[in-house]
């Protein structure tokens, strides 16, 4: 009788302990699925995700965030292997490398192949996009509305933009006279902007810029300024001239066959992430730019140069023909160029209010 009581008491205590422990465990905040027993390692869908710049930069930060969300939301059904730094596919190989299946997923900057991505590169025109968040939403709307044929061979997983571009340079740029003939790095529509300002524009992807700055091939660059911190450009470029002119548009694309082979529930997770990822990246970028400027000023003694209103008016006047030039080329390529620019202006205005 006594022994039975002991056994019963132990059983009750164990049961209570068990329930108590379960309660204190975090709910579903882990990549381990509730039904992990069912997902054998061989069942896991493994996807490679290539990126061109180094891991600390924003295209790779958003890649890691996407991987984390996908693995969590598919309960471990999908495992994403991220490959930063161009070691799987480099900046200009990204689109073709994903189409041919060298990587399952790839992140590319569309400014590096301006003729190939004409529609989405309209977002890089000097249209007054005020932030990465507004730019990213406007770009996604543009893509969704026009469904450009250059993406027909891939599944587009998301799009986003950099923050507005500014001049980072070894010597101060305070006037148009200062920028005249200066060797500055940019790509795509940003390069056309530098040309209009009289700089000697040098085209190359961001990932080639550290070496070009080191070797003195360029005296600075034109892009969003979080790179002052993420690439340590602030060690070489002690000046930022605020122009806040245009953004660089990015796309994340997936091999079409790999996409087609995904189960429906996984497809749903990816599709639900598209706009969310676009917004997340825009917000991350805008916050990170601010942190990077603060760091550059305090830690690296970088001077931030604001153009006077009169000076800025002169700079802007030189850009008036850039949009017309793009329209001319886009029309020649058979695109509804004016509609594209009008739609962009409208969505920039709408998203800027939010
Ligand atoms: C960029 C590209 C790679 C890593 C960080 C970056 N920040 C802004 C950009 C935009 C861009 O593609 C470029 O070439 O300036």
Coordinates of C-alpha atoms and ligand atoms in Angstrom, one line a residue, residues 52-54 57-60 109-112 162-163 185-187 190 204-207 209 221-227 230-231 247-250 285, ligand 1:
X52 CA 28.1 39.4 -54.9
X53 CA 29.2 41.7 -52.1
X54 CA 30.7 40.7 -48.7
X57 CA 26.8 44.7 -46.6
X58 CA 23.0 45.3 -46.9
X59 CA 22.3 42.9 -49.8
X60 CA 23.7 40.1 -47.6
X109 CA 22.0 45.0 -58.8
X110 CA 20.2 45.9 -62.0
X111 CA 22.4 49.0 -62.6
X112 CA 25.2 46.6 -63.5
X162 CA 19.6 51.2 -51.9
X163 CA 19.1 54.5 -50.1
X185 CA 32.7 55.3 -59.5
X186 CA 29.1 54.6 -60.3
X187 CA 26.9 52.3 -62.4
X190 CA 23.9 56.8 -61.4
X204 CA 32.2 49.0 -62.0
X205 CA 30.2 47.0 -59.5
X206 CA 30.3 48.0 -55.9
X207 CA 32.3 44.8 -55.1
X209 CA 35.3 49.5 -55.7
X221 CA 32.2 56.8 -55.5
X222 CA 28.5 57.7 -55.8
X223 CA 26.1 55.4 -53.9
X224 CA 24.3 55.1 -50.6
X225 CA 26.5 55.9 -47.7
X226 CA 26.1 52.9 -45.4
X227 CA 29.1 51.6 -47.4
X230 CA 30.2 48.4 -44.2
X231 CA 33.2 48.6 -46.6
X247 CA 18.7 54.9 -55.8
X248 CA 20.2 51.6 -57.1
X249 CA 17.6 48.9 -57.8
X250 CA 18.1 45.2 -56.8
X285 CA 18.7 50.3 -45.1
Ligands
LIG1 C1 25.5 48.4 -52.9 C2 26.0 47.3 -53.5 C3 26.6 46.3 -52.8 C4 26.8 46.4 -51.4 C5 26.4 47.5 -50.8 C6 25.7 48.5 -51.5 N1 25.2 49.7 -51.1 C7 24.7 50.3 -52.1 C8 24.8 49.6 -53.3 C9 24.3 50.0 -54.5 C10 25.1 49.5 -55.7 O1 24.8 48.4 -56.2 C11 26.2 50.2 -56.2 O2 26.8 49.6 -57.1 O3 26.4 51.3 -55.8

